[in-house]
Coordinates of C-alpha atoms in Angstrom, one line a residue:
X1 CA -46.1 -84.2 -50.6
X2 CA -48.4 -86.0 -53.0
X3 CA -47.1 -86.1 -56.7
X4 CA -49.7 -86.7 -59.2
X5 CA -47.8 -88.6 -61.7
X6 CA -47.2 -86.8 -65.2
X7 CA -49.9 -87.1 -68.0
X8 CA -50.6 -85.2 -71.2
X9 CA -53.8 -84.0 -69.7
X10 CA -53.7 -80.4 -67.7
X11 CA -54.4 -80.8 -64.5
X12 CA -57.4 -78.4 -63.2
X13 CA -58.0 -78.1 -59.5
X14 CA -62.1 -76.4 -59.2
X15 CA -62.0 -75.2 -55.9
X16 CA -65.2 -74.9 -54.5
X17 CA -68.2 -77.8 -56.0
X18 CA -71.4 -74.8 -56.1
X19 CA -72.6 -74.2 -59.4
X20 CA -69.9 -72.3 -60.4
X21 CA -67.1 -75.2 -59.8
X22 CA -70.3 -77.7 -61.1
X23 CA -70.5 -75.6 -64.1
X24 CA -67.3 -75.5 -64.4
X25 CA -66.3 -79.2 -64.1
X26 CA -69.5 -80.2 -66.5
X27 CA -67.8 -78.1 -69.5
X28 CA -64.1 -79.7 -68.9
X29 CA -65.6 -83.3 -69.0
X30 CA -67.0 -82.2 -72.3
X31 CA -63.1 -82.7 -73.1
X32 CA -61.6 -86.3 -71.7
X33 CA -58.8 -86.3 -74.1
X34 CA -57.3 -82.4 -72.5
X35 CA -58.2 -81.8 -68.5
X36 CA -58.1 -84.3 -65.7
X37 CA -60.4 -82.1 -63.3
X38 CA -60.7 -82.3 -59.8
X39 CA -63.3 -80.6 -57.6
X40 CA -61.8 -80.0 -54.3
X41 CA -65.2 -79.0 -51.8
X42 CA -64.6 -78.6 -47.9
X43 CA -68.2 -79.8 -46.9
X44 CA -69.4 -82.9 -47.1
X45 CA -72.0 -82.1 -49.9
X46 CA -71.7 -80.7 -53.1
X47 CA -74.4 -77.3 -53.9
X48 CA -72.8 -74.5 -52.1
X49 CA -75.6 -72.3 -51.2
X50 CA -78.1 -74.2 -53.3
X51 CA -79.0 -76.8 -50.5
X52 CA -82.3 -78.6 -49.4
X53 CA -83.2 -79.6 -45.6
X54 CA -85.6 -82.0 -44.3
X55 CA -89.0 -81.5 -43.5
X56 CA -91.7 -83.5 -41.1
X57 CA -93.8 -84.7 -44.2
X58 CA -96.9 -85.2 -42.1
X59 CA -96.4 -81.8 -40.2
X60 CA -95.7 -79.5 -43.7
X61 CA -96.6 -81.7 -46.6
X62 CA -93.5 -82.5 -48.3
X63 CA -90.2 -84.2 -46.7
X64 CA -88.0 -81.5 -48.1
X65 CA -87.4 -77.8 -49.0
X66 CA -84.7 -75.4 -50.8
X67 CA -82.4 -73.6 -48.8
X68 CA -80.5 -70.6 -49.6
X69 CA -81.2 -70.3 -53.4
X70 CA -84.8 -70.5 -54.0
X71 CA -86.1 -69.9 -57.5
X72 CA -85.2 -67.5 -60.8
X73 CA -86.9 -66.5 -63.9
X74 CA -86.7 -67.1 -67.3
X75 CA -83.1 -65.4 -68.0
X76 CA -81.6 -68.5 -65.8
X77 CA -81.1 -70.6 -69.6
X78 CA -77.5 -72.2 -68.6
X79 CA -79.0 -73.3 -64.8
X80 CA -82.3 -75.1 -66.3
X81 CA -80.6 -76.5 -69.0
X82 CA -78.0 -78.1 -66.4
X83 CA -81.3 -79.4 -64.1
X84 CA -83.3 -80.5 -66.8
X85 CA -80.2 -83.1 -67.9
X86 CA -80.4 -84.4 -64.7
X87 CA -84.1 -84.9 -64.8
X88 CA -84.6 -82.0 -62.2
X89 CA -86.7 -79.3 -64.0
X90 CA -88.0 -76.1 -62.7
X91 CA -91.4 -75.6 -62.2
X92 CA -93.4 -72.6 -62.6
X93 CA -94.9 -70.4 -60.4
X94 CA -96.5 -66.6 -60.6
X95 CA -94.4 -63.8 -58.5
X96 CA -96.6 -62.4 -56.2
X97 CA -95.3 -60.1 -53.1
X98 CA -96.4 -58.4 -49.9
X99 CA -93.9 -55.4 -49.5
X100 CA -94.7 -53.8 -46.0
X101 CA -97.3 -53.6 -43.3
X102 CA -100.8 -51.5 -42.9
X103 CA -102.7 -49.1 -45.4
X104 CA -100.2 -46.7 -45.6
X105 CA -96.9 -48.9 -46.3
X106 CA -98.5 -52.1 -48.0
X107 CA -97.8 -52.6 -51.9
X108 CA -97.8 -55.9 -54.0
X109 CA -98.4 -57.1 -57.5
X110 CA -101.3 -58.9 -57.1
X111 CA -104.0 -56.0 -56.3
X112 CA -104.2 -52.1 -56.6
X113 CA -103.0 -50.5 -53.2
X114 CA -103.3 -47.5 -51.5
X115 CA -99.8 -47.1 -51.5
X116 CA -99.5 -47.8 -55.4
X117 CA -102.4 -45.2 -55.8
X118 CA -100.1 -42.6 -53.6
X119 CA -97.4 -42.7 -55.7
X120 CA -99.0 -43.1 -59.1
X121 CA -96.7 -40.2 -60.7
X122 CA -93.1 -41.7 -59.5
X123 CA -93.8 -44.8 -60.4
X124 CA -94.7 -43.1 -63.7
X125 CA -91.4 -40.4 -63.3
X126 CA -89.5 -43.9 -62.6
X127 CA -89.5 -44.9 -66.4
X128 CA -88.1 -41.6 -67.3
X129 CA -85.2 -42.1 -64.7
X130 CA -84.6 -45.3 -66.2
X131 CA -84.3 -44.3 -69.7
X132 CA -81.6 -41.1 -68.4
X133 CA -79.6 -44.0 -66.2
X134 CA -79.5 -45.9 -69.3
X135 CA -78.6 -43.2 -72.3
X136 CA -76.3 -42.1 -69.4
X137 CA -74.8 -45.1 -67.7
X138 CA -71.2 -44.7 -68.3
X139 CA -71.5 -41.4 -66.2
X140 CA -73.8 -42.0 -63.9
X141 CA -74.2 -45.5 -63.9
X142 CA -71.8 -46.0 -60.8
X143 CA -73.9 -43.5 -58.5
X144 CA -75.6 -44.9 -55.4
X145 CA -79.7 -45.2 -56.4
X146 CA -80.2 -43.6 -53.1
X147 CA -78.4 -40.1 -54.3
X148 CA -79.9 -40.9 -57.5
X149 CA -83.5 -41.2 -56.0
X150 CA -83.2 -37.6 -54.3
X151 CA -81.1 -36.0 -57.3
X152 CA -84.3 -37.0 -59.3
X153 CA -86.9 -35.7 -56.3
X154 CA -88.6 -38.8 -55.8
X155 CA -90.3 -38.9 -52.6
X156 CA -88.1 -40.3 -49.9
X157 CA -90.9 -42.6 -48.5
X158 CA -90.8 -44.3 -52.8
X159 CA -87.6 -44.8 -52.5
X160 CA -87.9 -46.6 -48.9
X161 CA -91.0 -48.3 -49.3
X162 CA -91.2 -49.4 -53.0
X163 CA -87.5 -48.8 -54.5
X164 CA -85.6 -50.5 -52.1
X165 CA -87.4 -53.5 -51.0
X166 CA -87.7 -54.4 -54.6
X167 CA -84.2 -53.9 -55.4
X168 CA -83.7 -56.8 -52.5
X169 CA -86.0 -58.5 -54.1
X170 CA -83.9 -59.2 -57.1
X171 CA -80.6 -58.6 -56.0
X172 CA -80.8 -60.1 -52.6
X173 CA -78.7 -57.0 -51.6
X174 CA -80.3 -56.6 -48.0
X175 CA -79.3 -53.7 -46.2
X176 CA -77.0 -52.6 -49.1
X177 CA -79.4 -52.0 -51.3
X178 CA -79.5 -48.3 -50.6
X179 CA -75.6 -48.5 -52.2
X180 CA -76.4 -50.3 -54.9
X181 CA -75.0 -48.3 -58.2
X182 CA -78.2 -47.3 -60.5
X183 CA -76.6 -48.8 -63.7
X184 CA -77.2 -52.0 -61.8
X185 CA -81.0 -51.2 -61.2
X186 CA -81.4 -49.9 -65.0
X187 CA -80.1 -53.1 -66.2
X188 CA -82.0 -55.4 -64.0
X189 CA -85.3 -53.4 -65.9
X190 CA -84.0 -53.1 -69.0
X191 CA -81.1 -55.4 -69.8
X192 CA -82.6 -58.2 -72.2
X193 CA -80.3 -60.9 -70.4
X194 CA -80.2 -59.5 -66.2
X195 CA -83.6 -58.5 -66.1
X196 CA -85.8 -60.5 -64.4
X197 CA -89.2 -59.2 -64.4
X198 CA -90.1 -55.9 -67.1
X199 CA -91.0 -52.3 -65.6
X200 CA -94.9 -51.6 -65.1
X201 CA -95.7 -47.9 -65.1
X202 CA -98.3 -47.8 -62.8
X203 CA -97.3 -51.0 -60.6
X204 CA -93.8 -50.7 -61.1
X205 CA -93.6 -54.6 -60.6
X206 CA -95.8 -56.4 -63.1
X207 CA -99.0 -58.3 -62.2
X208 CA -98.1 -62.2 -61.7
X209 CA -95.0 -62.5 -64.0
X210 CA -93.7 -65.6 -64.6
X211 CA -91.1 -67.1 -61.8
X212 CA -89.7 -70.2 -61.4
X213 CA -89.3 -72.2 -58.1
X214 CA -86.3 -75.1 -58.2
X215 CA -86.7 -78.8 -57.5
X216 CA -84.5 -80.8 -54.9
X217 CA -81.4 -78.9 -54.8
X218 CA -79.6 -81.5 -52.6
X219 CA -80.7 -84.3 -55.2
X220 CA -80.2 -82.4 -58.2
X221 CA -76.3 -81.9 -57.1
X222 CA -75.7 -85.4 -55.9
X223 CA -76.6 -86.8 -59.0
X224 CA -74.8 -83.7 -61.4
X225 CA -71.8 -85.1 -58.9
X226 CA -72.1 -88.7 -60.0
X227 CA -73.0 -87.7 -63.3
X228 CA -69.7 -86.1 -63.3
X229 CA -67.5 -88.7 -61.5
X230 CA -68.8 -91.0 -64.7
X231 CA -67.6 -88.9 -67.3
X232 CA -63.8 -88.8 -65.3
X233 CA -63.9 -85.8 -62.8
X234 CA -62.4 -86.5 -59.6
X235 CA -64.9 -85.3 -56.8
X236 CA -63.4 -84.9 -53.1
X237 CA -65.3 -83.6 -50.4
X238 CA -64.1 -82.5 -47.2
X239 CA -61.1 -81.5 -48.8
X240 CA -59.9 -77.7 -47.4
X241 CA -57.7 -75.9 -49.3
X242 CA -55.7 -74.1 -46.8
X243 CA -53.4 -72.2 -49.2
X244 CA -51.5 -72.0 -52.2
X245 CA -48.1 -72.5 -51.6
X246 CA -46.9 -71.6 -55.0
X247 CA -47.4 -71.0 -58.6
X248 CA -44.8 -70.8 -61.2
X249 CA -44.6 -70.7 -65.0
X250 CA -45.9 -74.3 -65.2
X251 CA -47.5 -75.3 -62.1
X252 CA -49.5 -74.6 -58.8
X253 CA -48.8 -76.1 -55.8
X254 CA -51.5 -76.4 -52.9
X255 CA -51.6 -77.6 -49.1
X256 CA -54.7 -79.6 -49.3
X257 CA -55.9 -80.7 -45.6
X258 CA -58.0 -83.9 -45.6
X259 CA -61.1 -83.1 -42.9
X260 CA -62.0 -86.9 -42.4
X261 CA -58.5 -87.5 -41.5
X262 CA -56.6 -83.9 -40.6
X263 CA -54.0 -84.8 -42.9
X264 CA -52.3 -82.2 -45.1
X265 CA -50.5 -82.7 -47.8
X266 CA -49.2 -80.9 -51.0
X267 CA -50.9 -81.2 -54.1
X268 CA -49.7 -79.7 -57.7
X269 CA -51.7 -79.3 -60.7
X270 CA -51.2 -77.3 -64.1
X271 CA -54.1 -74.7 -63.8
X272 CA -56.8 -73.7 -60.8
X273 CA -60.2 -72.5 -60.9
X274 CA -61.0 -70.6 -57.5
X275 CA -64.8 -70.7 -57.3
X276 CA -64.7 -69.6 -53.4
X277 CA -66.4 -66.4 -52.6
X278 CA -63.8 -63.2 -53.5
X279 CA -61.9 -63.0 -49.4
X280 CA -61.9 -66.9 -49.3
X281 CA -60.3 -66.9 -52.6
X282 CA -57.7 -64.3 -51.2
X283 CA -56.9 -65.7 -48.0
X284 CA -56.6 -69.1 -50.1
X285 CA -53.8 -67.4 -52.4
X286 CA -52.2 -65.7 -49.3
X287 CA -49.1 -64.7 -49.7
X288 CA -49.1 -65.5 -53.2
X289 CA -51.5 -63.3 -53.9
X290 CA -50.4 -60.5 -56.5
X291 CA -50.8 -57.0 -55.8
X292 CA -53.7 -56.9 -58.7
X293 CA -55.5 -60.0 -56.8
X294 CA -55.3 -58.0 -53.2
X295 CA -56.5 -54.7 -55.1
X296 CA -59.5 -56.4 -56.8
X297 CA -60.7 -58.6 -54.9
X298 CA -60.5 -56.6 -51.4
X299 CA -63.3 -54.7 -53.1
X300 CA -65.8 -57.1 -52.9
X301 CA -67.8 -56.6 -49.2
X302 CA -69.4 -59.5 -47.6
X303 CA -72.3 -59.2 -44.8
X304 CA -73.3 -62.2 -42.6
X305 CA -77.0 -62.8 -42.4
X306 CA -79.0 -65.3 -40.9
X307 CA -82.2 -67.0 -42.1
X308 CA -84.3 -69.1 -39.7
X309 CA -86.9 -71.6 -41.2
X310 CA -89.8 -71.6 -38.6
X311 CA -93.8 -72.4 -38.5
X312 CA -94.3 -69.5 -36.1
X313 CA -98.0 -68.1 -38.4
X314 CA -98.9 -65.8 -35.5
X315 CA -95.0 -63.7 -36.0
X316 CA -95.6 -64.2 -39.8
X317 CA -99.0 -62.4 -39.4
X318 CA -98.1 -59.5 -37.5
X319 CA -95.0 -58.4 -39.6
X320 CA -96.5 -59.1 -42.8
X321 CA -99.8 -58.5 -44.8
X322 CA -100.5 -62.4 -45.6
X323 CA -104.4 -61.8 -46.6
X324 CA -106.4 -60.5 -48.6
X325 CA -108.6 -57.4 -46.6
X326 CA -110.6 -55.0 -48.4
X327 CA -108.9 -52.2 -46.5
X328 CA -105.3 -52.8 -48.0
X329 CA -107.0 -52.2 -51.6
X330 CA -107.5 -49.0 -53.7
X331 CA -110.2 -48.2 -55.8
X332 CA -110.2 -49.7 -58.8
X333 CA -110.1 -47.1 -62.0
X334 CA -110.4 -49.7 -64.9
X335 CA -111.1 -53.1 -65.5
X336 CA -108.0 -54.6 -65.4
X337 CA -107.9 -53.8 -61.7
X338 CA -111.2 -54.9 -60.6
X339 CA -110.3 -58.1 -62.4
X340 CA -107.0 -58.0 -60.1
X341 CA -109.1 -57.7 -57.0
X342 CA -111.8 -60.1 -58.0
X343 CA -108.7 -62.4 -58.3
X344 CA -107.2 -61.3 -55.0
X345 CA -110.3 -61.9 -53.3
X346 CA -110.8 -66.0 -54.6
X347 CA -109.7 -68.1 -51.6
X348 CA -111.8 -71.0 -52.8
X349 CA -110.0 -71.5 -56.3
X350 CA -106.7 -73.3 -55.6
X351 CA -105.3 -71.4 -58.7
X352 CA -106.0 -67.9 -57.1
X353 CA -106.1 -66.0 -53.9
X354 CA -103.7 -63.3 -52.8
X355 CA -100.8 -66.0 -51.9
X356 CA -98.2 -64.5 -51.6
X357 CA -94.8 -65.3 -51.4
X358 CA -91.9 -63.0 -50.9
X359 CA -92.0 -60.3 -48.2
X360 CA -90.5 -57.2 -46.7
X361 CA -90.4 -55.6 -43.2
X362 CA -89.1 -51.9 -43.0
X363 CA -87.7 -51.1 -39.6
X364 CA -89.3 -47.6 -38.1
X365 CA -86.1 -47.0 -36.8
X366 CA -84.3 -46.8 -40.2
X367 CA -86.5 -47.7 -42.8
X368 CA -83.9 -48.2 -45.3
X369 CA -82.6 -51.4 -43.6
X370 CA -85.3 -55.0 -43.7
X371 CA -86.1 -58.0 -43.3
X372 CA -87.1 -60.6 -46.1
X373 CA -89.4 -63.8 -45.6
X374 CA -90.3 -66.4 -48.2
X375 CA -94.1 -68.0 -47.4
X376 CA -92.4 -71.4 -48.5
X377 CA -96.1 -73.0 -48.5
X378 CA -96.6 -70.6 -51.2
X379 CA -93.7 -71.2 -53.3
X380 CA -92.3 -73.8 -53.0
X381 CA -94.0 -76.1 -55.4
X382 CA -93.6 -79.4 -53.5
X383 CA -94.8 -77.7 -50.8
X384 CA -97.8 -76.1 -52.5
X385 CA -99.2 -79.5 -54.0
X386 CA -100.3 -80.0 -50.2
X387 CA -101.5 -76.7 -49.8
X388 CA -105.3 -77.3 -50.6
X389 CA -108.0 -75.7 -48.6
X390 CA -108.8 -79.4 -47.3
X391 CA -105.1 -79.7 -46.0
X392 CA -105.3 -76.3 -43.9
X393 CA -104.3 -78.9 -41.2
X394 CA -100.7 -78.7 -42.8
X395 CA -98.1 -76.2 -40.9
X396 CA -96.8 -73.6 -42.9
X397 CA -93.4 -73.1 -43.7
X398 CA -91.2 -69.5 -43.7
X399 CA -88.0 -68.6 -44.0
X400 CA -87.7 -65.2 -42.3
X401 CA -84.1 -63.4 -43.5
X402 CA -82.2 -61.5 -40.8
X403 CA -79.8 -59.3 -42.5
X404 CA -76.1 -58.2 -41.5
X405 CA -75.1 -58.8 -38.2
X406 CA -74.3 -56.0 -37.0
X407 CA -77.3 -54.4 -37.4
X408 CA -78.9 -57.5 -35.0
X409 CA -80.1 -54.5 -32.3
X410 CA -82.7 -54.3 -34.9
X411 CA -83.8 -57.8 -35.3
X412 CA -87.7 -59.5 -34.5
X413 CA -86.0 -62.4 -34.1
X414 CA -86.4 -63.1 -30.8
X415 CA -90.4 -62.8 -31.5
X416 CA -90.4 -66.0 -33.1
X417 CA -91.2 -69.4 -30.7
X418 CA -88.4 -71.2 -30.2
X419 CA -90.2 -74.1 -31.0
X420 CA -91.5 -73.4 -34.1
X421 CA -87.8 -72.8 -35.5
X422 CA -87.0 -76.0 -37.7
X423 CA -83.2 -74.5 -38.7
X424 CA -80.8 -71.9 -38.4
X425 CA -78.5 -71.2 -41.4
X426 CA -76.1 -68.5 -41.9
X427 CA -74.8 -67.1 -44.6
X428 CA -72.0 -64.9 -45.7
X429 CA -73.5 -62.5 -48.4
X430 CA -72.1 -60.1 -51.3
X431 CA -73.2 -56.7 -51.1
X432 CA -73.7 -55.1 -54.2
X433 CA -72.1 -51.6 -53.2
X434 CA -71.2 -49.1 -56.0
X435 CA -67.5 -49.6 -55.1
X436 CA -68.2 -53.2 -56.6
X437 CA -68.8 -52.2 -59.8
X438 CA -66.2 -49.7 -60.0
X439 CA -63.1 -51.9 -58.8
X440 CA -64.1 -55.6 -58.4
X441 CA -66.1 -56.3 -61.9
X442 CA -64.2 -54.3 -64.4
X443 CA -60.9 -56.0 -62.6
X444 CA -61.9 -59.5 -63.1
X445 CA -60.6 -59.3 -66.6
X446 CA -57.0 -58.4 -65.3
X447 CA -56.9 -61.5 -63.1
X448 CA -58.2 -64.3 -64.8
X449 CA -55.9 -66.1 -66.8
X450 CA -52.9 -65.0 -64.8
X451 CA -50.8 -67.1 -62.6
X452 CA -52.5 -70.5 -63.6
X453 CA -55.6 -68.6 -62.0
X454 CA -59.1 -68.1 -63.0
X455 CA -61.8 -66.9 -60.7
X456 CA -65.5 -68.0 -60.7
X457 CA -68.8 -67.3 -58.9
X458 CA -71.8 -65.0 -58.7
X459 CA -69.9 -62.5 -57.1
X460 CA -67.8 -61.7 -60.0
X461 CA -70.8 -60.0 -61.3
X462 CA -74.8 -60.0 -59.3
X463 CA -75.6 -62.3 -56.7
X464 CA -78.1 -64.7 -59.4
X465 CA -77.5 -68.6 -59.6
X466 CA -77.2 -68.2 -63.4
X467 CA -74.2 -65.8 -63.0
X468 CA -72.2 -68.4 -60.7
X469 CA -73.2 -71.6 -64.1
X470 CA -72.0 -69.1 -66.7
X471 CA -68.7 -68.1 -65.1
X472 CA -68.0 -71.7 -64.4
X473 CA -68.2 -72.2 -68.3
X474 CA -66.8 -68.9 -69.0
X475 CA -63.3 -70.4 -66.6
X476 CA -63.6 -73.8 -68.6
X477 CA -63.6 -72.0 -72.0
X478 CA -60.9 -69.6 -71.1
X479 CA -58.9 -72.9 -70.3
X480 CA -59.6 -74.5 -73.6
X481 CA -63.2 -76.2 -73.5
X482 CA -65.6 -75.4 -76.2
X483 CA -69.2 -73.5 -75.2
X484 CA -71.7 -75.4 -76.5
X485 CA -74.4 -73.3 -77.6
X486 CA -77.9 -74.0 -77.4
X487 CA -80.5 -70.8 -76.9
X488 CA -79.7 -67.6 -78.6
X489 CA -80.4 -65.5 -75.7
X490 CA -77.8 -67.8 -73.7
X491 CA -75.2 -67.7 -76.1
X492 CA -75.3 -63.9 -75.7
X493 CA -75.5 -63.8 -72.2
X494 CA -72.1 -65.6 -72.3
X495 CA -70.3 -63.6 -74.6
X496 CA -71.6 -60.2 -72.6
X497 CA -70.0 -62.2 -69.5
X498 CA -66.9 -63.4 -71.3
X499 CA -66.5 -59.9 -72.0
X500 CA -66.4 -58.5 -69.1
X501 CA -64.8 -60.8 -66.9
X502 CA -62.6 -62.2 -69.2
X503 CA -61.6 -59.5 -72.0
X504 CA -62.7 -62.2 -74.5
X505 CA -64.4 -62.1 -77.4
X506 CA -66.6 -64.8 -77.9
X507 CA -67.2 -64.9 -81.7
X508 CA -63.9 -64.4 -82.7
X509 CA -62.4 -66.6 -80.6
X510 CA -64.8 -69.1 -81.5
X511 CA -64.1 -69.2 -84.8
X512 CA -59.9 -68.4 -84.0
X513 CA -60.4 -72.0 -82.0
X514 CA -62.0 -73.8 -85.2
X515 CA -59.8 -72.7 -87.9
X516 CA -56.7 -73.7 -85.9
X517 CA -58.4 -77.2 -84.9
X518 CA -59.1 -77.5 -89.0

């Protein structure tokens, strides 16, 4: 067993080194004199999900690209106040999507469509569902949005062909999304600190809001790691924590095994701070887990999904609208939309053009369920820089999503050339079902702080980067840390969290922590 020798400093073990055990570690080291902190990550990188792979400059434009977190919008304060320190800051783009396939499915932001035009008065109706959702939400809040959707008599093809694939689009839910609890959609519209874009009563997504696409993420969290190791944290990679072998009323003890070597050994520390997805934190507790841990914690459902980064254009083009055609668009009834189409329609202007960038695929079958692709050319901004009308020579890149595996039956993936595929990542995804917010996010508050525990990560709350930074800082300042504020709007997006996860007060406490340090 290794002994780490006494000190007056409490011993924190982050286990995990994504931004929530980043986040976490960055507000310790605020405090040398109280926490000797030590990130324990089983890969070899630090990021989690946030990760960068490399790219044929010559053959795409840039020598990188983002990876499994891609961009956020202007609610993300704690994550661009973390890149810009580092010299990493976001840059911004404007949202534009392609949602579906031919006249009578297609919808995006950009341009009036037929299938906008076809469901004028729901999108319409949709405000008024949001404003009952919301004077109703302790009620109703945890019903599914699909009962919701036919409760309210929206047409079933809204719901499918609109609804849902924009409820992926800011939730990442996937195939969930038909589950997801309509307190959750309501607040993602209306919420002053979750809501990402604002409700549009005739497009239901707003023309070209404001987005922002994320700089090297593999860079950015090498040097947040040195950055770190400077200021005293401890960083060890390719350390597995295999399981907690015990915590008592002053101390945690866990079997550590040392992937460069394959050594185990027993390691003991004063507090931990599991920032592992919900089951990997539960099969890391084991059978220490308490009964409240197993009940909480087994409600959070994960889906494995697969995204494949390819150049295949002709697949891209054939699931996807990708251009401009005069076909796709409505009649304009005002200005504002033959301004939208005149925009739409500029190819030549590098500024403008229908470009877009997210996308949705609805399977006949069960049109519920998708697929998502990113036109990475089109978003990424490193990647965009090269895409001039003088570099068409360039290979585009996508990222096409293939969602819960055990829907694969489903799948186009097989339509893509083999060798156009540049990666294969897969992921192991939260799914946002109602029974989450019923039993896993009003539980949280029950677990942290007990046992030498605290909990951290997006899926404590919504899968959003920002959510996985401020419960990181939310774990450091339940251990003792100070929050340092610095934006209005993020100060009370962290005291709604510390709320809620935590049972905390944030004002109170605040001001409990100064009077006793005076």
């Amino acid at each position: 067993m290794t002994e780490i020798p006494p000190s007056p400093l409490r011993r924190i073990a982050i286990i995990g080194g994504g931004a929530a055990g980043m986040s976490c570690a960055a507000t310790l080291a605020k405090h040398p004199d109280k926490f000797r902190v030590t990130i324990l990550e089983r890969n070899e990188v630090l990021g989690g999900q946030a990760s960068s792979i490399q790219l044929d400059d010559d053959k795409y434009g840039a020598p990188w690209m983002n990876n499994g977190v891609q961009g956020g919008s202007q609610i993300f304060k704690h994550t661009f106040k973390f890149f810009e320190e580092h010299g990493y800051p976001p840059q911004k783009v404007f949202l534009q999507v392609s949602f579906g396939k031919s006249q009578d499915g297609f919808w995006t932001n950009v341009f009036p469509s037929v299938l906008l035009q076809q469901f004028a008065k729901d999108i319409k109706r949709f405000g008024l569902f949001l404003k009952v959702v919301k004077w109703t939400l302790p009620i109703l809040g945890l019903i599914p949005i699909s009962i919701m959707l036919r409760v309210f008599l929206f047409d079933k093809k809204f719901g499918d062909k609109m609804v849902y694939p924009l409820i992926a689009l800011f939730l990442g839910t996937g195939n969930q999304t038909a589950n997801v609890p309509c307190g959750i959609v309501e607040r993602l519209f209306d919420d002053p600190n979750m809501k990402l874009w604002d409700y549009d009563n005739t497009t239901l997504l707003p023309n070209l809001p404001t987005m922002y696409t994320f700089d090297n993420l593999h860079q950015f969290y090498a040097k947040w790691g040195e950055s770190l190791a400077d200021n005293g944290v401890q960083i060890r990679t390719r350390q597995e924590v295999c399981r907690v072998v015990s915590r008592s009323s002053n101390e945690v003890r866990l079997q550590v095994k040392n992937l460069h070597t394959g050594i185990d050994s027993e390691e003991v520390f004063d507090e931990i701070v599991l920032c592992t997805l919900a089951d990997e934190s539960l099969k890391i507790l084991g059978a220490e887990a308490s009964w409240r841990e197993r009940f909480v914690l087994k409600g959070a459902a994960f889906y494995d999904d697969i995204t494949v980064t390819h150049s295949d254009q002709d697949y891209f083009e054939r699931q996807y609208e990708t251009q401009f055609h005069p076909d796709l668009c409505a009649q304009p009834t005002n200005d504002a939309q033959r301004q939208q189409i005149a925009f739409a329609k500029d190819t030549e202007t590098k500024s403008k053009g229908f470009r877009p960038m997210y996308f949705t695929h609805t399977y006949d079958e069960d049109p519920r369920l998708i697929e998502m692709s990113f036109n990475c050319s089109n978003y990424q901004h490193q990647l965009v820089a090269g895409n001039t009308k003088a570099d068409r020579e360039l290979n585009p890149v996508y990222q096409t999503i293939f969602l819960d595996k055990r829907k694969q039956k489903l799948w186009t993936i097989g339509d893509i050339k083999e060798h156009k595929i540049i990666k294969r990542n897969w992921w192991h995804q939260l799914g946002h079902r109602w029974q989450h917010y019923l039993r896993v996010v009003p539980g949280m508050m029950f677990l942290n702080g007990r046992n030498h525990t605290l909990f951290a990560g997006s899926w404590t709350l919504v899968n959003m980067h920002e959510i996985a930074c401020i419960s990181g800082v939310a774990a450091a300042y339940r251990l003792g840390a100070e929050y340092s504020e610095f934006d209005d709007f993020a100060t009370d997006f962290f005291a709604k969290y510390l709320l809620l996860s935590h049972g905390i007060i944030f004002k109170r406490e605040q001001r409990t922590r100064h009077s006793c340090n005076a």
